[in-house]
XYZ file of C-alpha atoms in Angstrom:
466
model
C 47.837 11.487 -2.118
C 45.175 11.415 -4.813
C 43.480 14.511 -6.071
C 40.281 13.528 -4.531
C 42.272 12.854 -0.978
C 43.642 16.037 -1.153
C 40.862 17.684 -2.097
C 38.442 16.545 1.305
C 41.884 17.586 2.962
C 41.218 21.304 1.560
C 37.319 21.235 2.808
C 38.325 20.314 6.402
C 40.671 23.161 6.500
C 38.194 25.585 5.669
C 35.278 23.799 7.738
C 36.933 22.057 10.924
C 34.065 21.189 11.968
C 33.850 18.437 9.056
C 35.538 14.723 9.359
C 35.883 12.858 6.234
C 33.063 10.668 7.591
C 30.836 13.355 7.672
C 32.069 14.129 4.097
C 32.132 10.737 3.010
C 28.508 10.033 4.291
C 27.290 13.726 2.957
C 28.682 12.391 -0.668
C 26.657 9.426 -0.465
C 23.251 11.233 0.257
C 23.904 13.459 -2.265
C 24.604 10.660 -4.927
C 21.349 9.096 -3.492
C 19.687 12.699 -4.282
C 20.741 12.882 -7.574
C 21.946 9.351 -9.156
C 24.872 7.870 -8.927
C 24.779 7.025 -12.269
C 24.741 11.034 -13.176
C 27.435 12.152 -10.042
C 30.891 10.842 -9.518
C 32.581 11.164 -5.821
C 34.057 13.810 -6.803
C 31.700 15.808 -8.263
C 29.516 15.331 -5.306
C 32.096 16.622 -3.193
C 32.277 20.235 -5.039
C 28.436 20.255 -5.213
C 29.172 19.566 -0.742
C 31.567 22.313 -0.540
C 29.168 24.798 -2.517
C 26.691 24.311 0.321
C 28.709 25.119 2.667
C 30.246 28.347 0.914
C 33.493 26.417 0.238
C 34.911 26.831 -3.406
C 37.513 23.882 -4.660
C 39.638 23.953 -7.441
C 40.939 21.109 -8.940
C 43.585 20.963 -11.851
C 41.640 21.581 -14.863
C 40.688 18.905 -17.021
C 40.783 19.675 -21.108
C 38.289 16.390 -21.421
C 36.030 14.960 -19.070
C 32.840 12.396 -19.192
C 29.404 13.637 -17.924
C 29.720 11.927 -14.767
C 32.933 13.734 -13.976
C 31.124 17.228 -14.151
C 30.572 19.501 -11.384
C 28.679 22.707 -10.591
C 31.736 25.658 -10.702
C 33.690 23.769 -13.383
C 34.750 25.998 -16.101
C 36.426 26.087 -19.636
C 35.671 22.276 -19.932
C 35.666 20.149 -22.798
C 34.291 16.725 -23.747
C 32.400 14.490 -26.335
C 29.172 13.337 -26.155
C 26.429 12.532 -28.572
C 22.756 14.442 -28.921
C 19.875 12.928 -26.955
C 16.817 15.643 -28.240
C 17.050 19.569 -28.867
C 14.486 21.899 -28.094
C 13.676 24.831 -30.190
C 14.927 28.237 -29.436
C 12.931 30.609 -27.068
C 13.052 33.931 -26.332
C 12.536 35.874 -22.791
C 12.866 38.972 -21.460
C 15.511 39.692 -18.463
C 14.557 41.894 -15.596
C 15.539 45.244 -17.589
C 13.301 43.730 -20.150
C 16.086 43.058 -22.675
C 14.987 39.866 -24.690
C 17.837 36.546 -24.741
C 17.391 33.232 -26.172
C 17.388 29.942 -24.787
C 17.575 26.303 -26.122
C 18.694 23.352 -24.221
C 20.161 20.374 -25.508
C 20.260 16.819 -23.754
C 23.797 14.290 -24.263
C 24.762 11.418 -23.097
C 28.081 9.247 -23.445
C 26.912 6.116 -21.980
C 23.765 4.692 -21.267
C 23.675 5.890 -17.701
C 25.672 9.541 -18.017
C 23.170 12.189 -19.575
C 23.405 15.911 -19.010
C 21.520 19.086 -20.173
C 22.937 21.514 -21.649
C 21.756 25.116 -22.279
C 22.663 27.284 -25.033
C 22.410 31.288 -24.457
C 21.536 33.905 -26.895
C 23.617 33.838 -29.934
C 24.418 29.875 -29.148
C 20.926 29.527 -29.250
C 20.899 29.790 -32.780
C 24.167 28.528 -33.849
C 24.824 27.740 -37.633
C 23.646 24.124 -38.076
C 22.205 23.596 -34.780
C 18.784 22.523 -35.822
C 19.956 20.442 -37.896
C 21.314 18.456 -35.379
C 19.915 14.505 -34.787
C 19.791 12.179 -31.859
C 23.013 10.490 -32.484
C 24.805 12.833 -34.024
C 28.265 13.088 -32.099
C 29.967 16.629 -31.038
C 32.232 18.215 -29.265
C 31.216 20.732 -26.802
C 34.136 23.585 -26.529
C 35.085 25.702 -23.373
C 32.117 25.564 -21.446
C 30.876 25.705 -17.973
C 29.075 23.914 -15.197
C 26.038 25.127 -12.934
C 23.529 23.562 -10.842
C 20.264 22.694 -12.085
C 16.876 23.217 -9.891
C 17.302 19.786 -9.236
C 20.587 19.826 -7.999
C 22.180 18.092 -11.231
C 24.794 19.984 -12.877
C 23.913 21.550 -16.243
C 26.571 22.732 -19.032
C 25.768 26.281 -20.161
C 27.474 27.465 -23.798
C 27.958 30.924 -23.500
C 29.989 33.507 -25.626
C 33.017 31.758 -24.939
C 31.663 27.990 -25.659
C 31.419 26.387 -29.207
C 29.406 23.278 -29.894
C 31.037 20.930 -33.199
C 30.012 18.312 -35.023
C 32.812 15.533 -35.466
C 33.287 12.682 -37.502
C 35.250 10.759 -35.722
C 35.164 7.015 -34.038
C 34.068 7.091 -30.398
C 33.467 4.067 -27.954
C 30.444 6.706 -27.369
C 26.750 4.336 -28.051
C 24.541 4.427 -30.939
C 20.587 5.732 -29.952
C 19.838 2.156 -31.270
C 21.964 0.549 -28.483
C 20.650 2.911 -25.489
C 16.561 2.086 -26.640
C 14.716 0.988 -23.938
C 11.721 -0.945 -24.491
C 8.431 0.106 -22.400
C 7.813 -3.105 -20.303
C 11.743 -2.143 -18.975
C 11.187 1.309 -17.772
C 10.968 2.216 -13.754
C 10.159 5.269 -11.782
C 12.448 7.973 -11.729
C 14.133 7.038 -14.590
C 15.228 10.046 -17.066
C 16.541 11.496 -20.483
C 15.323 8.036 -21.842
C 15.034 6.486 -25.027
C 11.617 4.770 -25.444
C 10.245 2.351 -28.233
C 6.990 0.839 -27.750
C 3.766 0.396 -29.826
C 0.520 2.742 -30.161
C -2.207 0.973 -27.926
C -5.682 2.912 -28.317
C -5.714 6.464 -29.275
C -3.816 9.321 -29.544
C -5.031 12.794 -28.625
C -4.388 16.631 -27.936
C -5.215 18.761 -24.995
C -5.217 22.778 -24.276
C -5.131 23.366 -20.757
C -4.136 26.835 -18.708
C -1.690 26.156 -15.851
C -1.388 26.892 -12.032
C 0.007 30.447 -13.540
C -2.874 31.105 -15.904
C -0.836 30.471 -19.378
C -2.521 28.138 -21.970
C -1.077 25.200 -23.052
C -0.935 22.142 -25.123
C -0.090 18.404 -24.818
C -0.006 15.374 -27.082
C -1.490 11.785 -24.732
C -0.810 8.725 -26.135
C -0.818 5.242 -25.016
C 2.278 2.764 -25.198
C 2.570 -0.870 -24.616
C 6.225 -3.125 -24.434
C 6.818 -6.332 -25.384
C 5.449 -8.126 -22.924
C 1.772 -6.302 -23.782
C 1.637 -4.131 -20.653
C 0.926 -0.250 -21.131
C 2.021 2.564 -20.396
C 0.307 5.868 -20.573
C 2.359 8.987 -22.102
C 2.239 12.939 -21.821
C 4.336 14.690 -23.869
C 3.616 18.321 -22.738
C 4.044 21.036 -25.176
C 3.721 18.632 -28.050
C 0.811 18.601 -30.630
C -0.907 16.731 -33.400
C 1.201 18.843 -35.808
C 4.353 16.538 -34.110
C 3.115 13.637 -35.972
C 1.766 11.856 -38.982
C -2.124 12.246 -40.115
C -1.912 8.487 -40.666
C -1.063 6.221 -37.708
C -1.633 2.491 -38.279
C -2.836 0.258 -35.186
C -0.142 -1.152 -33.363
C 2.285 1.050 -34.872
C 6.035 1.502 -33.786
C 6.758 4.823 -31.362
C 10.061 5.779 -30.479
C 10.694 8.956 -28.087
C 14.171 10.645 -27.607
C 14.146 12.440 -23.827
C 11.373 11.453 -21.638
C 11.332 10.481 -18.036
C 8.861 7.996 -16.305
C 6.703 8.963 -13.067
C 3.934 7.718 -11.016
C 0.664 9.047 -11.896
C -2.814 8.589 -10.660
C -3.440 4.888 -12.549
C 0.464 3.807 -12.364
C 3.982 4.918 -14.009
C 3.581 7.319 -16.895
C 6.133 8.411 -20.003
C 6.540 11.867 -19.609
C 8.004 14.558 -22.077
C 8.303 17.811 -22.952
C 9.014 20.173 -25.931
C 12.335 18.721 -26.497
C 11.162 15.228 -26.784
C 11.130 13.841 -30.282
C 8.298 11.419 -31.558
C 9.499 8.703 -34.237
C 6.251 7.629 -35.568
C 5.802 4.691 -38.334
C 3.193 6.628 -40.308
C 2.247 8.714 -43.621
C 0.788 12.295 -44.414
C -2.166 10.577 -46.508
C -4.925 8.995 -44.705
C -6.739 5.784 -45.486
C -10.478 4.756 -45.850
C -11.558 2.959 -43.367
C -14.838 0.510 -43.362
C -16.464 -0.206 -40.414
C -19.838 -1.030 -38.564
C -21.293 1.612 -35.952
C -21.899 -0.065 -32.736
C -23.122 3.260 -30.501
C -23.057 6.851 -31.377
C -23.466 9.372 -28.505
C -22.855 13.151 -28.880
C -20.998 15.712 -26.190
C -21.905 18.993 -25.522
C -20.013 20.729 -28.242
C -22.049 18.950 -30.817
C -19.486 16.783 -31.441
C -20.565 12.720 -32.461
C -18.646 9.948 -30.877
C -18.741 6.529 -32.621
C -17.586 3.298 -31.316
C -16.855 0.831 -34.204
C -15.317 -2.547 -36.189
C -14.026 -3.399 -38.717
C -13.717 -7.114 -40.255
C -11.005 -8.104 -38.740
C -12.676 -6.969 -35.246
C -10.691 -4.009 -34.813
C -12.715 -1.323 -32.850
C -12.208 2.159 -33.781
C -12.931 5.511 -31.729
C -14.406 8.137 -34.437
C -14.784 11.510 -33.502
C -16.936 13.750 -36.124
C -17.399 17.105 -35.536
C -18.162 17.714 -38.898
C -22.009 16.434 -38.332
C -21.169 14.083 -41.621
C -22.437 10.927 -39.828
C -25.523 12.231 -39.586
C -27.420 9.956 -41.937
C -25.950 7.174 -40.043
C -27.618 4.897 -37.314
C -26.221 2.319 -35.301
C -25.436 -0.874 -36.856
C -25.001 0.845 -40.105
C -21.949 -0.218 -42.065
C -19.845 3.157 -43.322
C -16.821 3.956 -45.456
C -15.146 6.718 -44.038
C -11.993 9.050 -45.511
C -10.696 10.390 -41.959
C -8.189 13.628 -42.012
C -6.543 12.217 -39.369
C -5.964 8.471 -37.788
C -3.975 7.438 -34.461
C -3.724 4.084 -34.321
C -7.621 3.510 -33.590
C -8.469 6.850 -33.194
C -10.111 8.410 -35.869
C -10.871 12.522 -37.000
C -13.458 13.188 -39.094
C -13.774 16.822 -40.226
C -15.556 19.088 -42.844
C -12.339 17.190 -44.607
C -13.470 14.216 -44.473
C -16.124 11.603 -46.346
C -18.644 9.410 -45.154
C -20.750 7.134 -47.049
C -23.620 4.202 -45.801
C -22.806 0.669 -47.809
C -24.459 -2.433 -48.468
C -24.373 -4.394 -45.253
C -21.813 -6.911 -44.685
C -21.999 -10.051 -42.676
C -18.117 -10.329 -42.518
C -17.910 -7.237 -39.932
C -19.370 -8.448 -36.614
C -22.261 -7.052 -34.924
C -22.342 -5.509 -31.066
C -23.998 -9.051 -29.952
C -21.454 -10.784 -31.971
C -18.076 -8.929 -30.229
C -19.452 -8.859 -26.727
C -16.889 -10.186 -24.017
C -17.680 -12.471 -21.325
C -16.723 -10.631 -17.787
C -14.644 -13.643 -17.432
C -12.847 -13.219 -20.513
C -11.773 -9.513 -19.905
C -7.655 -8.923 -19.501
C -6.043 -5.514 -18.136
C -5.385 -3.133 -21.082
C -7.965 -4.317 -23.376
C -11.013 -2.423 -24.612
C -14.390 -4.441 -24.721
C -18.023 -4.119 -24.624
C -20.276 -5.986 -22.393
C -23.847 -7.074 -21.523
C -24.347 -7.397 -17.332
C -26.898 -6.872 -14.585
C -26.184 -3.992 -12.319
C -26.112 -5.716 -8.339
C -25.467 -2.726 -6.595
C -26.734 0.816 -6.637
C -24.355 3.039 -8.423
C -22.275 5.471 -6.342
C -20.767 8.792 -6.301
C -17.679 10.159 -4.805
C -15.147 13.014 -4.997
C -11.477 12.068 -5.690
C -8.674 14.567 -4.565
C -5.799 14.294 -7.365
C -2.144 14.610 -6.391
C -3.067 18.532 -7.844
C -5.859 19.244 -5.101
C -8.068 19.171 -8.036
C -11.682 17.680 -7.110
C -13.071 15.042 -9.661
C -16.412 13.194 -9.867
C -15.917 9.199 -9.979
C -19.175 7.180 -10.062
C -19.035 3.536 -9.655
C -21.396 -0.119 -10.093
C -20.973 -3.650 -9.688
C -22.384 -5.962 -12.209
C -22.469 -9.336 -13.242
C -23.145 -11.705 -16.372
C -22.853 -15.263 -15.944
C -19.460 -16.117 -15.892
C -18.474 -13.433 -13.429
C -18.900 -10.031 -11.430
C -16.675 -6.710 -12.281
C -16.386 -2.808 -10.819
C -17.596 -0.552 -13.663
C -16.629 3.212 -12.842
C -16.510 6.456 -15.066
C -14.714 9.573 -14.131
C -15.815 12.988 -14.811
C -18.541 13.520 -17.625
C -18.449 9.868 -18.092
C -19.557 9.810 -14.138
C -22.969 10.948 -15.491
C -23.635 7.796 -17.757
C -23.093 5.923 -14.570
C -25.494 8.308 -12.140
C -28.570 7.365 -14.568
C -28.553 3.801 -13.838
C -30.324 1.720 -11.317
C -30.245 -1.363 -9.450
C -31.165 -4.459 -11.421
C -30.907 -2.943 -14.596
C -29.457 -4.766 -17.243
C -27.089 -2.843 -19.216
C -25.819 -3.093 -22.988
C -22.044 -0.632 -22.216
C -19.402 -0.067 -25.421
C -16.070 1.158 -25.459
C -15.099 0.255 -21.946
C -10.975 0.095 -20.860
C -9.973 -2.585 -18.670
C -7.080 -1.858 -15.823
C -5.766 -3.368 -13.290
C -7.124 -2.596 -9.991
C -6.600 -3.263 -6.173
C -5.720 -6.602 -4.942
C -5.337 -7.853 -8.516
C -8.870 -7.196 -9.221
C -9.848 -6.069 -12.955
C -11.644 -2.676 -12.880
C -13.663 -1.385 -16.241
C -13.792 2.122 -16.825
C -15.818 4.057 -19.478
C -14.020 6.105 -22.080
C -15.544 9.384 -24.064
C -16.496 6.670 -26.587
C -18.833 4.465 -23.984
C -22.682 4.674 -24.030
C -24.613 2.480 -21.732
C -27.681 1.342 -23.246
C -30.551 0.124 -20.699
C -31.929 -3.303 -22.115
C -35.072 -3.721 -19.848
């Protein structure tokens, strides 16, 4: 009789009322639950006899693979490499002691990935932060606990010992378990990502459902075969990465997970997840032509412009250095920071007006045809509003309630929705049937029934031409 056999055999004894079809079907869902790429058989069957009260022990196993672990196993060993590492916290327990706490994703195959937690004194083990993704260890005497999820989770304790080794292992390289962005599908996790910057990169503070601030990095990725993917890497910020980010540039994160958001699947990470960014610390100048300029209500400018090689660029000043610019005007800017085609300016920063040149295009002279507009891309356009703008409230998957305003217009080769959420639901609100409209810095995405859909950015201005 095999191990596994014998131990169903030991469940039924304790809980008649099981069959090993019962069992057998109960292993499935729970492989369904969780992955059956993360749970073997066997380790679903402990995590079965856990629910119902039923401890099983097996003959101990010195080494075991990430799919073989279960929630009660103890004093295991096994080899695996580093995924991502998270930096060491500190809380307080319910005497108001204080303990550390860093967790630690590995994986041994492409498909078998596991977190692992490391308590006070582990937390801060000599070397540990100089661990890499790659780097191959040996994880010593530890043991095995269900996650929130469900998943089992190895926890290093006072009697576990993480070590690096230098041996050969069948284990996979980082390089080998990359996945590129076009390849990634919901519900996927602990994922290596490559992809390129498309559009800008940016930080928000936010204060969650439990009233503690925040901070997040949002980025935008596309794959190989040019579709996009948005990211949100939460408790990440602009300190993560390089001031200088060129267009198009290579991104590679260590320990995300995709999800379906409001516009599609999403990259999402946390404080763990590491950003490998082609990029320096020193910033370039950049020469451009302004094509709008609109301000928000922290005094802040926004710029929409292009360069010579018809590269459009989202400047953000807040420095009120572009003040002795107009539109059309042809500047040389020294940013303190630039994303891809996102750029800072700052007190930092430098700003001169030049001569003008006829090699950077004009607004007239980059203007797309509504027929000529493809998912992804950002454009500006010239149409004819055909329907009176409306206003509605969207419920997010949050509750939260958020303004989306909405017009149809035309040029003539073709008719396209034009919406705006939020503040940029205002610019929309101040137009009128049978306008025609000069709108910059608009994002094209797909929309229902294979319909494009335009949306304004915080870069758009709609400029009435009649």
């Amino acid at each position: 009789m095999s191990e596994f056999d014998s131990l169903i055999e030991k469940l039924i004894e304790q809980k008649p009322e099981l069959t090993r079809e019962i069992i057998e079907e109960q292993i499935k869902l729970k492989k369904e639950k969780i992955g059956a790429g993360y749970l073997t058989d066997q380790g679903a069957l402990f995590l079965i006899a856990s629910d119902y009260g039923v401890t099983l022990s097996g003959p101990l196993k010195v080494e075991m693979s990430l799919k073989d672990l279960y929630a009660g196993a103890k004093e295991i060993s096994l080899e695996t490499r580093v995924l991502n590492l998270s930096p060491a916290k500190q809380f307080s327990r319910k005497d108001g002691s204080p303990f550390y706490l860093r967790t630690m994703t590995v994986y041994d195959d492409a498909n078998s990935t596991a977190s692992v937690k490391l308590w006070d004194e582990k937390a801060n083990l000599p070397g540990i932060e100089n661990l890499k993704p790659g780097d191959l260890i040996k994880i010593i005497k530890a043991y095995v606990k269900s996650d929130l999820d469900g998943s089992p989770t190895i926890n290093i304790g006072s009697g576990s010992n993480v070590e690096t080794t230098d041996s050969a292992s069948d284990i996979p390289t980082i390089d080998t378990i990359t996945k590129d962005v076009s390849e990634l599908e919901e519900g996927q996790k602990d994922l290596v990502v490559l992809g390129e910057i498309d559009g800008i990169i940016s930080g928000m503070e936010f204060t969650n459902s439990r009233g503690i601030p925040g901070k997040a990095l949002r980025m935008r990725l596309k794959g190989k075969d040019g579709s996009g993917m948005r990211v949100v890497l939460w408790g990440k910020d602009e300190s993560s990465i390089p001031n200088m980010i060129s267009q198009s540039a290579k991104v590679r994160l260590l320990g995300v997970k995709v999800k379906s958001g409001n516009q599609g699947l999403e990259i999402h990470g946390n404080d763990a997840t590491i950003i490998e960014i082609e990029g320096g610390k020193e910033a370039e100048p950049v020469i451009a032509r302004i094509l709008s300029m609109s301000s928000t209500e922290n005094g802040r400018t926004m710029i929409l412009a292009v360069d010579n090689k018809r590269n459009l660029y989202n400047i953000s000043d807040s420095s009120n250095s572009t003040s002795i610019c107009v539109e059309g005007d042809v500047i040389e800017c020294m940013p303190s920071k630039a994303y891809g085609n996102s750029i800072t300016l700052d007190e930092n920063s430098f700003v001169r007006k030049l001569e003008n040149d006829e090699n950077i295009p004009s607004l007239s002279q980059i203007r797309t045809k509504i027929n000529d507009v493809k998912v992804d891309g950002n454009y500006c356009i010239e149409a004819i509003i055909l329907k009176v703008p409306e206003r509605r409230e969207v419920q997010t998957k949050t509750g939260e309630s958020i303004a989306l305003s909405e017009m149809f217009v035309e040029d003539d080769t073709g008719q396209i929705w034009v919406k705006g959420w939020r503040n940029q639901a205002r610019l929309i609100d101040k137009c009128e049937l049978g306008e025609i409209v000069s709108i910059t810095g608009l994002n094209a995405k797909a929309g229902l029934e294979g319909r494009i859909e335009m949306f304004l950015t915080a870069f758009s201005k709609i400029t009435k031409k009649n």
